[in-house]
Short mmCIF file of C-alpha atoms and ligand atoms in Angstrom, two decimals:
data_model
loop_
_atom_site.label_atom_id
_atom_site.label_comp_id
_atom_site.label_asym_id
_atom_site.label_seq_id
_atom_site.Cartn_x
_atom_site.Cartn_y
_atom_site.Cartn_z
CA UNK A 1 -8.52 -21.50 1.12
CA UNK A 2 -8.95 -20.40 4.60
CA UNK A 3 -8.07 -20.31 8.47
CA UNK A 4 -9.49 -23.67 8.80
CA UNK A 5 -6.80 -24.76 5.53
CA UNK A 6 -3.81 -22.99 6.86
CA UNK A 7 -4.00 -23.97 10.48
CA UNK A 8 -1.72 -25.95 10.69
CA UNK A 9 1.19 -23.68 8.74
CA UNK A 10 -0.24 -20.95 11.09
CA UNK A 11 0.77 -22.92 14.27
CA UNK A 12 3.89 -24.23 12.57
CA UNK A 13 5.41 -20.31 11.53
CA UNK A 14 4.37 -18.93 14.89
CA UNK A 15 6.24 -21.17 16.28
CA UNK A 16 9.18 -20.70 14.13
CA UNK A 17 8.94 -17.28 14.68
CA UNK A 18 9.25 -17.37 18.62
CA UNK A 19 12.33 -19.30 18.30
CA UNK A 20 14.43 -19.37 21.62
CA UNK A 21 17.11 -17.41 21.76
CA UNK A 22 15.70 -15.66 18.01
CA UNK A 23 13.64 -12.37 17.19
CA UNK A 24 11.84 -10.50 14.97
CA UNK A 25 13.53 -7.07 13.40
CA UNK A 26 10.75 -4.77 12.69
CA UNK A 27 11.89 -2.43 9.33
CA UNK A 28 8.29 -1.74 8.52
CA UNK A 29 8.45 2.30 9.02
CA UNK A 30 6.09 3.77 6.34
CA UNK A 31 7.74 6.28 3.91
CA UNK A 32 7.32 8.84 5.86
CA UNK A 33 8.86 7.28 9.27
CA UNK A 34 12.23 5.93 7.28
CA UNK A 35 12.25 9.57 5.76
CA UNK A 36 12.62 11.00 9.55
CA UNK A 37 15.43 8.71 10.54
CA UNK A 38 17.51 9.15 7.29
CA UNK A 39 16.97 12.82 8.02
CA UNK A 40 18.78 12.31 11.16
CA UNK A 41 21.91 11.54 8.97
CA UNK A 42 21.47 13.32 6.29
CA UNK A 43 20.44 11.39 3.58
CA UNK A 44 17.28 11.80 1.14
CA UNK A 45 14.33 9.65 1.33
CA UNK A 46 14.46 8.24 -1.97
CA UNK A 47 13.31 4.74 -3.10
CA UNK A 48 17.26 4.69 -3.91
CA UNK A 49 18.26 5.23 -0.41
CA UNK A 50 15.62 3.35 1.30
CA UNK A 51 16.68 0.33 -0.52
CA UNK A 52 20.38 0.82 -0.07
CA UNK A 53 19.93 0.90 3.54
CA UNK A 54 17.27 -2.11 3.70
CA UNK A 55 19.69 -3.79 1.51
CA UNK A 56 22.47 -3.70 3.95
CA UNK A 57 20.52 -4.88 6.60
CA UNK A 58 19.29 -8.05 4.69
CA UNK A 59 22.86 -8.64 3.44
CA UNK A 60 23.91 -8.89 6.84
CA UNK A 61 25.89 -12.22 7.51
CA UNK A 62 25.13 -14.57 10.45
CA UNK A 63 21.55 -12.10 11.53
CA UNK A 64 19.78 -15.23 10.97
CA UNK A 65 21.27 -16.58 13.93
CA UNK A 66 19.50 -14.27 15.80
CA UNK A 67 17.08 -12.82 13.99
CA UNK A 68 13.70 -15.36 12.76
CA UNK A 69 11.53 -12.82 10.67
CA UNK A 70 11.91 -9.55 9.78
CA UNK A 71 8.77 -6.96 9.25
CA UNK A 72 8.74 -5.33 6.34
CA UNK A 73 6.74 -1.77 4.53
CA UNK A 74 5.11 -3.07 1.74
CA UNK A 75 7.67 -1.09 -0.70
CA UNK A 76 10.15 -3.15 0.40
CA UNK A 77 8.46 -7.03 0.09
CA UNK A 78 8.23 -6.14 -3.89
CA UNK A 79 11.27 -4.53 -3.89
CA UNK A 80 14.67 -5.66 -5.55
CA UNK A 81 18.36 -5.32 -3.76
CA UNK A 82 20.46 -2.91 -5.83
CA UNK A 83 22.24 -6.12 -7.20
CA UNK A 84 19.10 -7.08 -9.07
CA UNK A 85 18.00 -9.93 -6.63
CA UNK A 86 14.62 -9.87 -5.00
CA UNK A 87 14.44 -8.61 -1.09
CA UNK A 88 12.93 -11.57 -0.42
CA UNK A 89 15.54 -13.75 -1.40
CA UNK A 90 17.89 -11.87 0.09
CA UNK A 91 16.07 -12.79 3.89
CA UNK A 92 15.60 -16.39 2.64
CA UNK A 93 19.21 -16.75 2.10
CA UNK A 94 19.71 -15.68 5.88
CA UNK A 95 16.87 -17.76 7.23
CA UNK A 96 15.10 -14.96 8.55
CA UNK A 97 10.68 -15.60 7.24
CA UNK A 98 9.87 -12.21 5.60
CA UNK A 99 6.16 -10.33 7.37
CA UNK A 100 4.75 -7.11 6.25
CA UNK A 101 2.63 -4.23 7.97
CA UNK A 102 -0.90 -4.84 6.76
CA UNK A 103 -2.32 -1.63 8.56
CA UNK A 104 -2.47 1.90 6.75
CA UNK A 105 -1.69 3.75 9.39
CA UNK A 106 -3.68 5.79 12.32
CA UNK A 107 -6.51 8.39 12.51
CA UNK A 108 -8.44 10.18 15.24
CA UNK A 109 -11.20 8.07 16.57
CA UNK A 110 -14.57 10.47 16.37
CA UNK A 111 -16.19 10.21 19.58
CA UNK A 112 -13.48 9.71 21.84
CA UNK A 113 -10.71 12.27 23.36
CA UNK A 114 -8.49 14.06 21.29
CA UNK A 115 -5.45 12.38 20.86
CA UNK A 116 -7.10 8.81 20.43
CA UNK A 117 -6.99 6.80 17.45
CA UNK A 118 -7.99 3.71 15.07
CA UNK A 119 -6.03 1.73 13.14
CA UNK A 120 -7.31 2.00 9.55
CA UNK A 121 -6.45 -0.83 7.17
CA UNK A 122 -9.25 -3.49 7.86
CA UNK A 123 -11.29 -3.15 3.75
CA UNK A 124 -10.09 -5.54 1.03
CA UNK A 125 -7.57 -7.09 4.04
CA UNK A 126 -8.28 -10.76 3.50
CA UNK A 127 -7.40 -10.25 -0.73
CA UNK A 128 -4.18 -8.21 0.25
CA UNK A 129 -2.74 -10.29 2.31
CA UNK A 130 -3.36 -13.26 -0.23
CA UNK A 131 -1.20 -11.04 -2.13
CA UNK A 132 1.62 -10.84 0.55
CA UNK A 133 1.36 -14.70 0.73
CA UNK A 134 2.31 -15.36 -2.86
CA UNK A 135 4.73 -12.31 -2.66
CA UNK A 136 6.56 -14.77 0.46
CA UNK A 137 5.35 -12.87 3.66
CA UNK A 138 3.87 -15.07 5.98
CA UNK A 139 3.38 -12.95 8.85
CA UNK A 140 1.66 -9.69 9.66
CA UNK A 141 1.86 -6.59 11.91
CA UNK A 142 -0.83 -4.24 12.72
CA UNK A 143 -0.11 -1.23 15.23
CA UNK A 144 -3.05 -0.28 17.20
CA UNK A 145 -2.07 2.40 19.53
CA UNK A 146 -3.11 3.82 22.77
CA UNK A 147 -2.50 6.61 25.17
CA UNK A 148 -2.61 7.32 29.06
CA UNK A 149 -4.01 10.74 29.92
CA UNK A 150 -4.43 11.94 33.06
CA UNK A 151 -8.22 12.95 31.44
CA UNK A 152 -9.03 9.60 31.37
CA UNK A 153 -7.18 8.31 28.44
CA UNK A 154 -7.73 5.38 27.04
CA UNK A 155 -11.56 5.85 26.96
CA UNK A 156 -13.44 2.73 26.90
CA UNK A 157 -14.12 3.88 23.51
CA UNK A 158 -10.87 3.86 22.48
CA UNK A 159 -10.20 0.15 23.95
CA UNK A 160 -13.28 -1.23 22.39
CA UNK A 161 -12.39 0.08 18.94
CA UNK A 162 -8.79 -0.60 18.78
CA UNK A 163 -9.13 -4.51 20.41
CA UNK A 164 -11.81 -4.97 17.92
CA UNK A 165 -9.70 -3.47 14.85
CA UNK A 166 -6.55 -6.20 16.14
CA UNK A 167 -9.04 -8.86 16.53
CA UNK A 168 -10.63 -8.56 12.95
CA UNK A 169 -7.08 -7.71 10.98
CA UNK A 170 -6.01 -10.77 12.99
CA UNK A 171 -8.63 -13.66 11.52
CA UNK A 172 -8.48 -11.47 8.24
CA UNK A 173 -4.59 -12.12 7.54
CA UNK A 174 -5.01 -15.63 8.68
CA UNK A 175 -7.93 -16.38 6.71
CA UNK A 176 -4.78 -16.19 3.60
CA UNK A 177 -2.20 -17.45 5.37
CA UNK A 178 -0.38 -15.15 7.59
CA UNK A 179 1.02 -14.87 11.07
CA UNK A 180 -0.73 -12.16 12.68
CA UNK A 181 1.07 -9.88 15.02
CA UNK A 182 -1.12 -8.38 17.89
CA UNK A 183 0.51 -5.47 18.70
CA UNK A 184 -1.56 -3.26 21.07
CA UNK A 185 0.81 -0.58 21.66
CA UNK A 186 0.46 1.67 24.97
CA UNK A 187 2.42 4.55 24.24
CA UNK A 188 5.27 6.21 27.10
CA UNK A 189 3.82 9.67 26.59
CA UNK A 190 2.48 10.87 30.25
CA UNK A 191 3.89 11.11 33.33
CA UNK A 192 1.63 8.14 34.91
CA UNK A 193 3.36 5.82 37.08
CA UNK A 194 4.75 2.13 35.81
CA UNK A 195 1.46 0.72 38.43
CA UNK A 196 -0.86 3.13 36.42
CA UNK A 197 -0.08 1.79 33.24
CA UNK A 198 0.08 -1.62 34.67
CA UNK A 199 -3.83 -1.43 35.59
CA UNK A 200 -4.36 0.01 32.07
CA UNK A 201 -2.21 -2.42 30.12
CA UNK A 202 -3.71 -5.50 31.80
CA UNK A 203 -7.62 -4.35 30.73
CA UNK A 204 -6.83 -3.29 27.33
CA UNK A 205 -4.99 -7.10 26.88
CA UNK A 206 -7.95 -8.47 28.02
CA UNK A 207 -10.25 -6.89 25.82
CA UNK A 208 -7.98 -7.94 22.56
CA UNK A 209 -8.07 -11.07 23.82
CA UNK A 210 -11.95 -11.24 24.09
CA UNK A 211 -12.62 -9.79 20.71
CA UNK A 212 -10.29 -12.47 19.40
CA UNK A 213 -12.30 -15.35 20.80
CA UNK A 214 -15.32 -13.32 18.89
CA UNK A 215 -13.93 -13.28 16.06
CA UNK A 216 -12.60 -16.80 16.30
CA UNK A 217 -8.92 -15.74 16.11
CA UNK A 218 -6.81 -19.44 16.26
CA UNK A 219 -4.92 -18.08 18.83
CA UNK A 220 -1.90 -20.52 18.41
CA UNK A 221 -1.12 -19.54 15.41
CA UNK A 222 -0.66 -15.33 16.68
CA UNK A 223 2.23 -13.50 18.20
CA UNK A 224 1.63 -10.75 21.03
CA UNK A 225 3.82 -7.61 20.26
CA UNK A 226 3.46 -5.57 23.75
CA UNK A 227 4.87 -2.62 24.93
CA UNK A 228 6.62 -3.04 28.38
CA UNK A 229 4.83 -1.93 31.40
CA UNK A 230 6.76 1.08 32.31
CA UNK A 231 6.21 4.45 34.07
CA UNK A 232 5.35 7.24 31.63
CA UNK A 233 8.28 8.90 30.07
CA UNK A 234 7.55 11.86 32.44
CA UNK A 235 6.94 10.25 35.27
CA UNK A 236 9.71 11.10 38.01
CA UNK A 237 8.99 8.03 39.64
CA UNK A 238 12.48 6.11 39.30
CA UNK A 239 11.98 2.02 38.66
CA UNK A 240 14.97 -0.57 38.49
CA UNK A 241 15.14 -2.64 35.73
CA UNK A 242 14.04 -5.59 37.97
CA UNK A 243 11.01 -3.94 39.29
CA UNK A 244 9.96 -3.36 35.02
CA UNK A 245 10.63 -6.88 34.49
CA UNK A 246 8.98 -8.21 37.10
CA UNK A 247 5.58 -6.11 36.42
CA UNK A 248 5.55 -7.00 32.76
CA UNK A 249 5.54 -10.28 33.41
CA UNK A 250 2.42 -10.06 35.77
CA UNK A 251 0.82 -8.00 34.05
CA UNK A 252 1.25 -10.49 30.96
CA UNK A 253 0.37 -13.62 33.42
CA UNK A 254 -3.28 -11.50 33.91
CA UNK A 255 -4.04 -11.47 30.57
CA UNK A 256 -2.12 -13.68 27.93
CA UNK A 257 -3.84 -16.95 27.11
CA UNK A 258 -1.53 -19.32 27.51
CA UNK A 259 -2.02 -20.75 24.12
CA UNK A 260 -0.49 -17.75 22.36
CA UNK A 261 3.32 -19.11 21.65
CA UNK A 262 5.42 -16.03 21.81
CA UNK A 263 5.51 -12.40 23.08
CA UNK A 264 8.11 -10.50 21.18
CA UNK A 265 8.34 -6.80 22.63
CA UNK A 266 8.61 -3.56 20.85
CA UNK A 267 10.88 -1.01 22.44
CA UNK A 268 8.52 1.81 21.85
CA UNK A 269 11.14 4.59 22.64
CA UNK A 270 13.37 3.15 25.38
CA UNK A 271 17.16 3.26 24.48
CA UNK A 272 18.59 0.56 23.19
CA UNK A 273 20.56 -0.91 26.22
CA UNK A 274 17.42 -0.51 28.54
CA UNK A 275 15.31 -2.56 25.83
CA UNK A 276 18.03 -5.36 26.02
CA UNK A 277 18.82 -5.51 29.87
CA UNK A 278 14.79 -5.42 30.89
CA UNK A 279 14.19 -8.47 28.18
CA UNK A 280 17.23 -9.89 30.07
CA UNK A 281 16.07 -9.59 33.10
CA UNK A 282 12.26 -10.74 32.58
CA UNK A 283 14.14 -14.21 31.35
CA UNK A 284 15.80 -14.29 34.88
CA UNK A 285 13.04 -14.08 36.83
CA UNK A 286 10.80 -17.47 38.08
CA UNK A 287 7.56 -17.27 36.17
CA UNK A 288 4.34 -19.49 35.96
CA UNK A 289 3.94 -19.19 32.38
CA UNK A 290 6.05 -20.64 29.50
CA UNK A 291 5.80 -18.06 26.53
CA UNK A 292 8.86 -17.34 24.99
CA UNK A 293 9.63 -13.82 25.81
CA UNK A 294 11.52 -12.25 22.71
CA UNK A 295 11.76 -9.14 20.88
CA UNK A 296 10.70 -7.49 17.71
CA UNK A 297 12.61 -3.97 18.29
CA UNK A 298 12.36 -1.53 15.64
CA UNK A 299 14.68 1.84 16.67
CA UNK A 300 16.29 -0.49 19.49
CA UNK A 301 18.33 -2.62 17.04
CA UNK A 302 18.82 0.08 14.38
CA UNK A 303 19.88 2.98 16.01
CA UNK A 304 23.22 2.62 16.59
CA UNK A 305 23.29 0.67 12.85
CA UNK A 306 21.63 3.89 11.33
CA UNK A 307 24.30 5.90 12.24
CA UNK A 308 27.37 4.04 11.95
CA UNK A 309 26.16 3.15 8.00
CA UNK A 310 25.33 7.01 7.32
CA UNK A 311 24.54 6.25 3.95
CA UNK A 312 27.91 4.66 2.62
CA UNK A 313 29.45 2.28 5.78
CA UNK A 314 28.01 -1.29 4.81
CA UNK A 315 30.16 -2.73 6.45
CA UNK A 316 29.83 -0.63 10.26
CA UNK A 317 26.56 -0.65 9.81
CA UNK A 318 26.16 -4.85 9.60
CA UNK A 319 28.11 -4.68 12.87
CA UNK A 320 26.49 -2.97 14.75
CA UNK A 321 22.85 -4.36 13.51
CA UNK A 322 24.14 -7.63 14.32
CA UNK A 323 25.71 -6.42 18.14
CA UNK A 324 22.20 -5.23 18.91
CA UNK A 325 20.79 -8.44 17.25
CA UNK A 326 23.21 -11.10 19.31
CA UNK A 327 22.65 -9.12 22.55
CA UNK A 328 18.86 -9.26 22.36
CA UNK A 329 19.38 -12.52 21.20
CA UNK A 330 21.11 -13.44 24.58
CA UNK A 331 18.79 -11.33 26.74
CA UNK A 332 15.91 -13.37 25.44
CA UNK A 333 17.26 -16.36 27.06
CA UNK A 334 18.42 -14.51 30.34
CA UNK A 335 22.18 -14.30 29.80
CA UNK A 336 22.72 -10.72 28.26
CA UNK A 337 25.94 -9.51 29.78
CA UNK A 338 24.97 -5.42 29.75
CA UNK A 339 28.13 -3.53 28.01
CA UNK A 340 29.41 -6.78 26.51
CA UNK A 341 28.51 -4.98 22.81
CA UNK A 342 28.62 -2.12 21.53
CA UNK A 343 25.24 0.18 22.29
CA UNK A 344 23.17 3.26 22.90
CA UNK A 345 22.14 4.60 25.70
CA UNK A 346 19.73 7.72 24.23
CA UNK A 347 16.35 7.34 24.69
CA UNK A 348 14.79 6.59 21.63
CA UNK A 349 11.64 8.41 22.86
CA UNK A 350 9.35 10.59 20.41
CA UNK A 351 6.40 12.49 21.81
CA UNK A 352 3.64 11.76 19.65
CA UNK A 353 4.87 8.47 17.59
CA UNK A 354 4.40 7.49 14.72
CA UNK A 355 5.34 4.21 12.95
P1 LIG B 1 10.03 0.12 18.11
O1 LIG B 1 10.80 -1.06 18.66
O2 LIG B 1 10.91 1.19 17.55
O3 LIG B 1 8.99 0.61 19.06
O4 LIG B 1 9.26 -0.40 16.84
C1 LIG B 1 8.65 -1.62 16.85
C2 LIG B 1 7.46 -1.59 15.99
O5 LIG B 1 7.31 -2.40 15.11
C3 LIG B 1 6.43 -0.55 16.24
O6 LIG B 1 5.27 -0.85 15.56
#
């Protein structure tokens, strides 16, 4: 089997996927990620715990309404409910098509500056996620991850490396089967303005883009995960919602082929009600291209779910995963009523993230 074999199913799930009006809830944190935010309510990271709370989010009634895939650690894809029933199942009985983060993780990029990195992940890649396949994934997410500097971060180094690294996981996982997520994260660290990162964001999308066509990536069968062109989180420049919105969407319309079906965000730090009424208000505006313009939040639609569960709420928890679920749900079609559920306004910001 290969790319040229699984074309068709590639173009068929990315589609799916992109769904209007549906996203993509990203649950992939590594073990030691989902060990940090149980911290934050006190619970232990133990395979016990981790599958308690993934458990209540895949039990969650009526998330496949707004929810079409959810991204999952590998743990988890092999990984039984506490009722004895696969994971898996679990999503397929909510309609939501199970991915699974193919990279293993970030580390510092010799040559370059300091804080840059490469996403590792790329040896054996084909034959693993032939292994996802049969487990039921059929999507992938790799995090490649760059920073602004006012030293001249991201080096042309840095680009190079991590738009190649995207481009080859991308025709690896699809050479078996899977989805691939692009997801060339520019991090909020900095205090560079929301035009700075603009300029940035719109050359490092480029360059993915061209070392996808190198690596003859079939684009229509991919998934863009960007972050949002915003100012840097110490930037004391203060943007409206509109003007965010509105330079996203250029800066996407300079460098998305328009044959890739979907852009699904990540909220990369910004609190949940801010990553809800910007999606909102990027589906209001008059653009010249036709993507659908989702979401595939991580901390943005599990914040508030995190802590209302604190280890033992099932119930609390499953409402307020699905509030955060319906309202992105509704901002990805432009009619997100901000305040009409129940949300967080505390930036979800980390210096130095990790996923
Ligand atoms: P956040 O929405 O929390 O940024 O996470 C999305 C994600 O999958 C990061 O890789």
């Amino acid at each position: 089997m290969s790319l040229l074999d699984f074309s068709e199913e590639l173009v068929s799930t990315a589609r799916h996927l992109a769904s209007p009006g549906k996203g993509i809830l990203a649950v992939d944190e590594s073990t030691k990620t989902i060990g940090k935010r149980l911290g934050t309510i006190g619970v232990e990271n133990t395979e016990a715990n981790r599958q308690a709370y993934r458990g209540m989010l895949f039990t969650t009634a009526g998330l496949g309404e707004f929810i079409s895939g959810a991204i999952l650690y590998e743990e988890t894809l092999f990984q039984n409910h506490a009722d004895g029933e696969s994971m898996v199942s679990k999503l397929a009985q909510l309609g939501i098509v199970p991915g699974i983060k193919v990279d293993k993780g970030l580390r510092p990029l010799p040559g370059a500056n300091s804080v840059e990195t490469l996403c590792t992940g790329l040896d054996g890649l084909v034959e693993r996620a032939a292994d996802y396949y049969a487990q039921g994934a059929r999507f992938a997410k790799w995090r490649a991850v760059l920073q602004i500097t006012s030293d001249g971060c991201p080096t042309a180094l840095s680009v190079r490396e991590n738009a190649w690294g995207l481009a080859r996981y991308a025709r690896s996982v699809q050479e078996s089967g899977l989805v691939p997520i692009v997801e060339p994260e520019i991090l909020m660290d900095g205090d560079h303005t929301i035009e700075t990162t603009a300029r940035i964001q719109e050359h490092v999308i480029q360059e993915v883009y061209q070392a996808c066509q190198a690596n003859g990536v079939l684009l229509e069968g991919t998934l863009l995960k960007p972050s949002m062109t915003v100012q840097g989180a110490d930037c004391s420049q203060k943007v409206e919602p509109a003007t965010v919105a509105a330079m996203t969407v250029h800066t996407l319309e300079r460098s998305v082929p328009a044959s890739v079906p979907g852009i699904v965000f990540l909220s990369g730090g910004l609190s949940e009600e801010a990553a809800s009424v910007y999606l909102n208000h990027m589906n209001t505006i008059e653009c010249n291209s036709k993507w659908n313009l989702g979401f595939s939040y991580g901390r943005a639609l599990q914040h508030s779910c995190l802590k209302k569960w604190a280890g033992q709420n099932v119930e609390a928890g499953q409402a307020a995963l699905l509030a955060r679920a319906q309202a992105n749900s509704e901002a990805s079609l432009g009619r997100y009523v901000p305040g009409s559920q129940p949300s967080s306004d505390e930036q979800l910001f980390v210096a130095g993230y990790t996923y």
